[in-house]
Short mmCIF file of C-alpha atoms and ligand atoms in Angstrom, two decimals:
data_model
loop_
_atom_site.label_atom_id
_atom_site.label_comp_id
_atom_site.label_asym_id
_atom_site.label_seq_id
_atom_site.Cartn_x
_atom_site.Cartn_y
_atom_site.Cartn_z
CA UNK A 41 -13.60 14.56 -18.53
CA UNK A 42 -11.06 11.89 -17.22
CA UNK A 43 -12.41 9.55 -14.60
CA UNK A 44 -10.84 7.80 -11.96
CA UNK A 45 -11.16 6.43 -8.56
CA UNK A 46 -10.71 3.33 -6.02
CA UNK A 47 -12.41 0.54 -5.38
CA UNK A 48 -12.41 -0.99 -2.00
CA UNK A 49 -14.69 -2.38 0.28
CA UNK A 50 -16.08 -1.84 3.30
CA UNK A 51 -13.71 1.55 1.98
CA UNK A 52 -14.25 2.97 5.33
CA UNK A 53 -11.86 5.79 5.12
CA UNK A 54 -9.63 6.86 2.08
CA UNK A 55 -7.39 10.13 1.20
CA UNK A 56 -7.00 9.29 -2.23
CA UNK A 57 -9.81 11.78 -3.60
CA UNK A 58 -7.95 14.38 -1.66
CA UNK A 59 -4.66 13.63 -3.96
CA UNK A 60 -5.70 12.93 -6.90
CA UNK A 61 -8.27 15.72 -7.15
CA UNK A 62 -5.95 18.37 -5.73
CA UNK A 63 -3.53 17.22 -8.37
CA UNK A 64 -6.17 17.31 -10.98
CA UNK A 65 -6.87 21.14 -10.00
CA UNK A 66 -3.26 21.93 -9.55
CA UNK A 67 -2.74 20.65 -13.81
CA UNK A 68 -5.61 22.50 -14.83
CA UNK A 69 -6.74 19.23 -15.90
CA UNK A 70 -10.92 18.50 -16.35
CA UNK A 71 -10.43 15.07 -13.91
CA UNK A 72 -12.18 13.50 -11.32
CA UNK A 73 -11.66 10.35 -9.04
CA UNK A 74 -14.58 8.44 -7.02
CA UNK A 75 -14.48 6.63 -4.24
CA UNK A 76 -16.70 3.33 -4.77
CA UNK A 77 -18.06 1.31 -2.04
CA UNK A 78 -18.27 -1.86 -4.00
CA UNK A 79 -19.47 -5.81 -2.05
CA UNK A 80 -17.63 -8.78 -3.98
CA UNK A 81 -20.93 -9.62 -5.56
CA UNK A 82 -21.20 -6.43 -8.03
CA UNK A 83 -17.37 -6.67 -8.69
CA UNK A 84 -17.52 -7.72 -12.16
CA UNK A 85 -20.27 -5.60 -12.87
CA UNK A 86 -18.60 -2.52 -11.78
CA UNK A 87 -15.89 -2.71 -13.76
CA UNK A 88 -17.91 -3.23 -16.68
CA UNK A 89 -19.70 -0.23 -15.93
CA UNK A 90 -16.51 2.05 -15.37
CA UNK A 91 -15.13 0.71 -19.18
CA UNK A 92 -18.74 2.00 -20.58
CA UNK A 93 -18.20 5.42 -18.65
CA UNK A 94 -14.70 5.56 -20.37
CA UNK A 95 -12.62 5.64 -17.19
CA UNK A 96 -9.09 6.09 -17.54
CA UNK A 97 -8.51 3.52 -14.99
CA UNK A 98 -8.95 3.01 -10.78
CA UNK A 99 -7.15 1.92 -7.86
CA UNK A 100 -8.54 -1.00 -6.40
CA UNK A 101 -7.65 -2.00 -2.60
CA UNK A 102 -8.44 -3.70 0.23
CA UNK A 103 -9.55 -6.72 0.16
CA UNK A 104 -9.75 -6.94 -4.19
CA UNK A 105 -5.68 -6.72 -4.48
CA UNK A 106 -5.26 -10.46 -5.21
CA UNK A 107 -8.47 -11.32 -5.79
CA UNK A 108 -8.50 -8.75 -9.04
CA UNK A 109 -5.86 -10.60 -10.48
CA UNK A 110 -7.75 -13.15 -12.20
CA UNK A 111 -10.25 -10.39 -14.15
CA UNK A 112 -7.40 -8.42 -15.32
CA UNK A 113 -5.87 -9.25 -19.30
CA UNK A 114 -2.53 -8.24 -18.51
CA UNK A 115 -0.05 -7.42 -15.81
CA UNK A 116 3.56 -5.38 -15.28
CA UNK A 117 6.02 -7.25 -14.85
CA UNK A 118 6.30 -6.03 -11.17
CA UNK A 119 2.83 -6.94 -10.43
CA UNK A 120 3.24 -9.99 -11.96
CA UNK A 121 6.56 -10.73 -9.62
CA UNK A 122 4.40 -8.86 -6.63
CA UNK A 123 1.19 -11.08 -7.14
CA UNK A 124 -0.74 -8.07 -6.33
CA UNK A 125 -2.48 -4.98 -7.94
CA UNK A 126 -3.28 -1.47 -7.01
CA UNK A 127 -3.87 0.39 -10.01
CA UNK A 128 -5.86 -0.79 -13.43
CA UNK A 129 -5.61 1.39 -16.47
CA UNK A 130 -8.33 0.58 -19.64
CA UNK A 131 -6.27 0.26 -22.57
CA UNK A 132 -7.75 -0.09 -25.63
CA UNK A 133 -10.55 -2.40 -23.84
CA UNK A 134 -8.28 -4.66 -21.89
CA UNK A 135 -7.27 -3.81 -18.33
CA UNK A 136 -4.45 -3.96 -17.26
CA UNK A 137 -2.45 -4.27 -13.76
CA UNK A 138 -0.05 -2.26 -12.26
CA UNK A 139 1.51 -2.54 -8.51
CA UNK A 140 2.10 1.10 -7.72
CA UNK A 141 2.36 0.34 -4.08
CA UNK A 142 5.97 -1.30 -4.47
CA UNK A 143 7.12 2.08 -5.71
CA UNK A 144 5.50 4.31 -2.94
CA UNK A 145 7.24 2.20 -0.05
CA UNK A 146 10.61 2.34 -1.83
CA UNK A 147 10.91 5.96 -2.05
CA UNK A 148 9.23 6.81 1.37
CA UNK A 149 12.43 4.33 1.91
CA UNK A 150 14.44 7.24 0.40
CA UNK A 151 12.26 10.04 1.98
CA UNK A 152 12.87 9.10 5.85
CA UNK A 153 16.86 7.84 4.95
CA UNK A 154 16.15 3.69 5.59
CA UNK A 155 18.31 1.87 4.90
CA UNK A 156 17.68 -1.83 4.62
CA UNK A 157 21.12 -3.07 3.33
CA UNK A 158 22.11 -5.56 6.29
CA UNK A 159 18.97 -4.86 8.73
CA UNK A 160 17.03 -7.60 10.15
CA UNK A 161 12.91 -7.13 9.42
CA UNK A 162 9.79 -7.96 10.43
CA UNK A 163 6.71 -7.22 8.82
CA UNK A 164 3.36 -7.84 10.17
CA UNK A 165 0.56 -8.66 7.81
CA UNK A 166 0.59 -10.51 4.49
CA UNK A 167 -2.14 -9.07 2.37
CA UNK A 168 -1.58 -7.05 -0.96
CA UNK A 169 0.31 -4.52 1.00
CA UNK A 170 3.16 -7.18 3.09
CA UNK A 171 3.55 -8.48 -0.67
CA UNK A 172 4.40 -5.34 -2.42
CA UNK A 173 7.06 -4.34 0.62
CA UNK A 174 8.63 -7.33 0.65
CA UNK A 175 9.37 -7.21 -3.39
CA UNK A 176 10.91 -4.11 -2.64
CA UNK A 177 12.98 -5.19 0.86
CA UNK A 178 14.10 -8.37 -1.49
CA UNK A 179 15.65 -5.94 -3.84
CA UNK A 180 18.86 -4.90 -1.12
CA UNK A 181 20.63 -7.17 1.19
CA UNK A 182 19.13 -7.34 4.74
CA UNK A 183 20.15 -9.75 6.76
CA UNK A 184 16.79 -11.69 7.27
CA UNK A 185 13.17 -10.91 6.56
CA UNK A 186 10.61 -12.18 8.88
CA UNK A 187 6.39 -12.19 8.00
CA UNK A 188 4.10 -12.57 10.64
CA UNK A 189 0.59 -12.76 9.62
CA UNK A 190 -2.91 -13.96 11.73
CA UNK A 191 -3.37 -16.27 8.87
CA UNK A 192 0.15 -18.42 9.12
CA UNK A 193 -0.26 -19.89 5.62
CA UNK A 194 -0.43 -16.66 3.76
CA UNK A 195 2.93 -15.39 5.25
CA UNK A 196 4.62 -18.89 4.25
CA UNK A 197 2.95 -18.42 0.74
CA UNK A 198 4.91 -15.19 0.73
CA UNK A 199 7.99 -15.71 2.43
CA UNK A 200 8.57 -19.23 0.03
CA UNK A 201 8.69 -16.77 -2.66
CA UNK A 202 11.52 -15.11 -1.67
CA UNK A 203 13.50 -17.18 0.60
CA UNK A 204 12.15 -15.02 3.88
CA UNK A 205 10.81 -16.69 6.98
CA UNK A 206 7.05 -17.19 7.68
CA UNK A 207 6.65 -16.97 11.76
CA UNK A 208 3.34 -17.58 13.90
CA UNK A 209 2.01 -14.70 15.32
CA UNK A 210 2.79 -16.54 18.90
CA UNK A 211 6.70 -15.52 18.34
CA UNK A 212 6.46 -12.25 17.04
CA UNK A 213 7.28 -10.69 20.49
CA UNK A 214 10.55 -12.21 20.98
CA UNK A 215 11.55 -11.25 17.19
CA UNK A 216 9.75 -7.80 17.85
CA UNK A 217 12.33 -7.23 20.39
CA UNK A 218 15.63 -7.85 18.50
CA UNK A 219 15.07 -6.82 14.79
CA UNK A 220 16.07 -3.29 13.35
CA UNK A 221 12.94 -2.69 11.49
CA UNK A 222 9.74 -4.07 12.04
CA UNK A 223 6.67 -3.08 9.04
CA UNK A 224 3.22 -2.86 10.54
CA UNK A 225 1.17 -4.10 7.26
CA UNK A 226 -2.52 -4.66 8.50
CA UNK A 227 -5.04 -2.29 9.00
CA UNK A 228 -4.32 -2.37 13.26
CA UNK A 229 -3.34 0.12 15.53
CA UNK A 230 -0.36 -2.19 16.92
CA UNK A 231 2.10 0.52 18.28
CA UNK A 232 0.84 0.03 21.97
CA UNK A 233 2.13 -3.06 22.21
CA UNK A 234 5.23 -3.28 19.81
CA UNK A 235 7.12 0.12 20.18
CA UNK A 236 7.46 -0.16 23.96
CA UNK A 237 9.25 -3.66 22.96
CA UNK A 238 11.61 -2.38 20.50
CA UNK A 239 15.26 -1.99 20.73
CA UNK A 240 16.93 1.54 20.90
CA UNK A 241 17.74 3.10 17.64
CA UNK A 242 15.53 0.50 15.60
CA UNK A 243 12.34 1.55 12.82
CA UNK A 244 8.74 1.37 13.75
CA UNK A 245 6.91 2.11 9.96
CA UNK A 246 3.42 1.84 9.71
CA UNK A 247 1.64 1.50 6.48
CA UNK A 248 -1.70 3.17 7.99
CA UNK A 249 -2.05 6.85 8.18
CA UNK A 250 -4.89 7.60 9.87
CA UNK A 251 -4.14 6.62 13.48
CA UNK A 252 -2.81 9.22 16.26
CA UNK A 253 1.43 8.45 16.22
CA UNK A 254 3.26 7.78 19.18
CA UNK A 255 6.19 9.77 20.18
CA UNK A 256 8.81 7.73 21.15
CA UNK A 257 12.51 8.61 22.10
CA UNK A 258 14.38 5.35 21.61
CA UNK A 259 13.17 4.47 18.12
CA UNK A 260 12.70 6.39 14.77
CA UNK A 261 8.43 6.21 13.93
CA UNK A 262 6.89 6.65 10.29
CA UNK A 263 3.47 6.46 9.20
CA UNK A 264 2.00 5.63 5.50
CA UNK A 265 1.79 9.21 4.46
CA UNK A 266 4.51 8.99 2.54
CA UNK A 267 4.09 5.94 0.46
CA UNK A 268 0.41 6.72 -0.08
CA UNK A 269 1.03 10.02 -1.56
CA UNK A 270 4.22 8.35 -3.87
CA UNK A 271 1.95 5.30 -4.60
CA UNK A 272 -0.89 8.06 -5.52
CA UNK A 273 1.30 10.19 -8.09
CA UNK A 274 3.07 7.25 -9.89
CA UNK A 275 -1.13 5.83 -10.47
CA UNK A 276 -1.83 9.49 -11.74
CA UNK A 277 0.98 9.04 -14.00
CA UNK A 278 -0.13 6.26 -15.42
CA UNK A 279 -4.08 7.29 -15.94
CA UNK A 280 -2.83 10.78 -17.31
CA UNK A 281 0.64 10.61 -18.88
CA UNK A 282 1.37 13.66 -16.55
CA UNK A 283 3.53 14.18 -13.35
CA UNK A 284 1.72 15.47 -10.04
CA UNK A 285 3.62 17.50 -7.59
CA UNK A 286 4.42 15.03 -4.43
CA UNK A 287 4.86 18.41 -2.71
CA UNK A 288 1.16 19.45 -3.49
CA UNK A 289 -0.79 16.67 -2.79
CA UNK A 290 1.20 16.59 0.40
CA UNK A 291 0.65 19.96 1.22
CA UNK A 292 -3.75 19.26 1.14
CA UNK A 293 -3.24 16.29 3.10
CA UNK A 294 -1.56 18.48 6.01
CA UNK A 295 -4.71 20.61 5.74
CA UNK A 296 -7.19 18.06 5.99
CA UNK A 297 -5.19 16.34 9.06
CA UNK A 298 -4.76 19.64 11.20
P1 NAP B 496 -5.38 -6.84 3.04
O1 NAP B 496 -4.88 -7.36 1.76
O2 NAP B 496 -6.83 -6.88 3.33
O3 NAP B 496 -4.55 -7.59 4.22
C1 NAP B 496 -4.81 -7.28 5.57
C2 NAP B 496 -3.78 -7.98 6.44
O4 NAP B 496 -4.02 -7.59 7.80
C3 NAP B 496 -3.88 -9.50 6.41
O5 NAP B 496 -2.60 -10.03 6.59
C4 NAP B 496 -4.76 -9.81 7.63
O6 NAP B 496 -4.54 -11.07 8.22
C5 NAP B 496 -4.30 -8.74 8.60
N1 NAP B 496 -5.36 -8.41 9.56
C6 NAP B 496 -6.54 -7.84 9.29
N2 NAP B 496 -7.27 -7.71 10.43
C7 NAP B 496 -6.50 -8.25 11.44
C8 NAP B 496 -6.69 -8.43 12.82
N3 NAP B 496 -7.83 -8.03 13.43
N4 NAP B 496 -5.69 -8.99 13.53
C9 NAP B 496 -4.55 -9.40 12.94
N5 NAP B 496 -4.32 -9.27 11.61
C10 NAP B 496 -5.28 -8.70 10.87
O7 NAP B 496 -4.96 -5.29 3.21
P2 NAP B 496 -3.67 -4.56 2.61
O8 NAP B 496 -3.99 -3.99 1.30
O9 NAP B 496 -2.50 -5.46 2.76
O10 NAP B 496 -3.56 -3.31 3.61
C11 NAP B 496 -3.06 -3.46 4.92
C12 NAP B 496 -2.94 -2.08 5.55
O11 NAP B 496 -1.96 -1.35 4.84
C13 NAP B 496 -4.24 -1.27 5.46
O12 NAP B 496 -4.49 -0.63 6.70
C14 NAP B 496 -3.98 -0.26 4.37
O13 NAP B 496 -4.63 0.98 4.60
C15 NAP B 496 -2.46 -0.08 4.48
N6 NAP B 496 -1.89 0.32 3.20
C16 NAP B 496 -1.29 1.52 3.13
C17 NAP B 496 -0.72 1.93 1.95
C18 NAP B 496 -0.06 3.26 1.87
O14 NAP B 496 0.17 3.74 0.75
N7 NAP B 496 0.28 3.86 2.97
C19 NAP B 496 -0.78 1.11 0.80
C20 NAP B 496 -1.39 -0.13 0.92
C21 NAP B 496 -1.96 -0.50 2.12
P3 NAP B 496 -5.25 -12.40 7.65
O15 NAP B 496 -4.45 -12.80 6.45
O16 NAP B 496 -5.15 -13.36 8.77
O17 NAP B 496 -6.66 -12.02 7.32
#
């Protein structure tokens, strides 16, 4: 049997099992991936434990994206440039990191028709998941990138990378109210008080899924689904050296959020 799964903690709520399992059905493959509620503490262990079980690999998320880093024997080049992981495979012993979030944002980029070519952004957040957008937003031409993060040192970490501009969360509303895009990338519900803000015609994205979405005339709203379920087939890829339908593992995530 192939194993697989996610490590997060507290891992309060995930849909990964949901993809990854309905894919495993759907390619008549004998697969299975497991959640794992796993404290910093047993970390190491786990891991060990996964590479005796002969696991094919895991995600690993919040808060272990950057923090992994340092167990892992090799990296992608993207995750390198990224600086964060999502996805480990074992290969032959060594494990090794791969950033499959960069590719989910980019094509739910290409799913919802953004363009980012000469746009002003703001992203809010600068954990593993700010750090994997703004690779990708670095790779076309907008006209400025700002991070905004709680922790001000973390987006200026970030935004020295790639020439972007760190900001203190105490100006965000005033660049809230002029940019064309603006990224929520923490795990808060912060529509209530940035869409009402925005300027017409401008892009509220949200990298969480699980929170109820406004409806809002004067700017164009997308949630995480997307680049969860894009970021989910390219780390089945990887693990099984097979292609998942995107359109199936959509499809039982509609049924499950009726
Ligand atoms: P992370 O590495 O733990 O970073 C969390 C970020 O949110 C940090 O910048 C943190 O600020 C900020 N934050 C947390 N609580 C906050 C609060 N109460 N007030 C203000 N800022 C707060 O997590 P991550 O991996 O970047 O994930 C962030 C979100 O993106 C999560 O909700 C995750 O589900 C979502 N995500 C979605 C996808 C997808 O495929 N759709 C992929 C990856 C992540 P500090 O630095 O100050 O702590």
């Amino acid at each position: 049997m192939l194993l697989c799964g996610v490590i997060g903690y507290p891992l309060n709520f995930t849909y990964s099992p949901i993809l990854h399992n309905t894919a495993f059905r759907n390619l008549n493959i004998d697969g299975y991936y497991i959640p794992m509620r796993v404290p910093e503490k047993d970390l190491v262990e786990v891991i060990r434990l996964l590479k005796i079980l002969k696991f094919s690999g895991f995600n690993i998320t919040s808060p272990y994206k950057v923090k992994i880093i340092k167990f892992l024997d090799k990296l992608s080049p993207t995750a390198e440039k990224i600086g964060a992981v999502n996805t480990i495979l074992f290969k032959k012993n060594k494990l090794f990191g791969e950033n499959t979030d960069a590719y989910g944002f980019e094509q739910s980029l290409c799913e919802n028709n953004i363009e980012i070519n000469d746009k002003s952004v703001l992203i809010i957040g600068a954990g593993g998941a700010c750090r994997a957008i703004v690779y990708v937003l670095n790779k076309y031409k907008p006209v400025v990138i700002y991070i905004a993060n709680r922790t001000l040192t973390k987006a200026e970490e970030i935004a020295r990378k790639y020439n972007n501009e760190a900001i203190s969360i105490r100006d965000v509303r005033g660049i809230i109210k002029k940019v064309d895009i603006v990224i929520n990338a923490t795990p808060i519900d912060l529509q209530q008080r940035i869409i009402p803000i925005m300027k017409n015609g401008a892009v509220y994205y949200d990298t969480n899924y699980c929170y109820r979405y406004f409806k809002a005339k004067h700017i164009k709203i997308i949630n995480g689904i997307s680049m969860l379920v894009h970021q989910a087939a390219r780390s089945f890829s990887l693990w099984t050296g097979r292609n998942p339908s995107v359109g199936i593992m959509q499809e039982a995530l509609k049924e499950v959020m009726l």
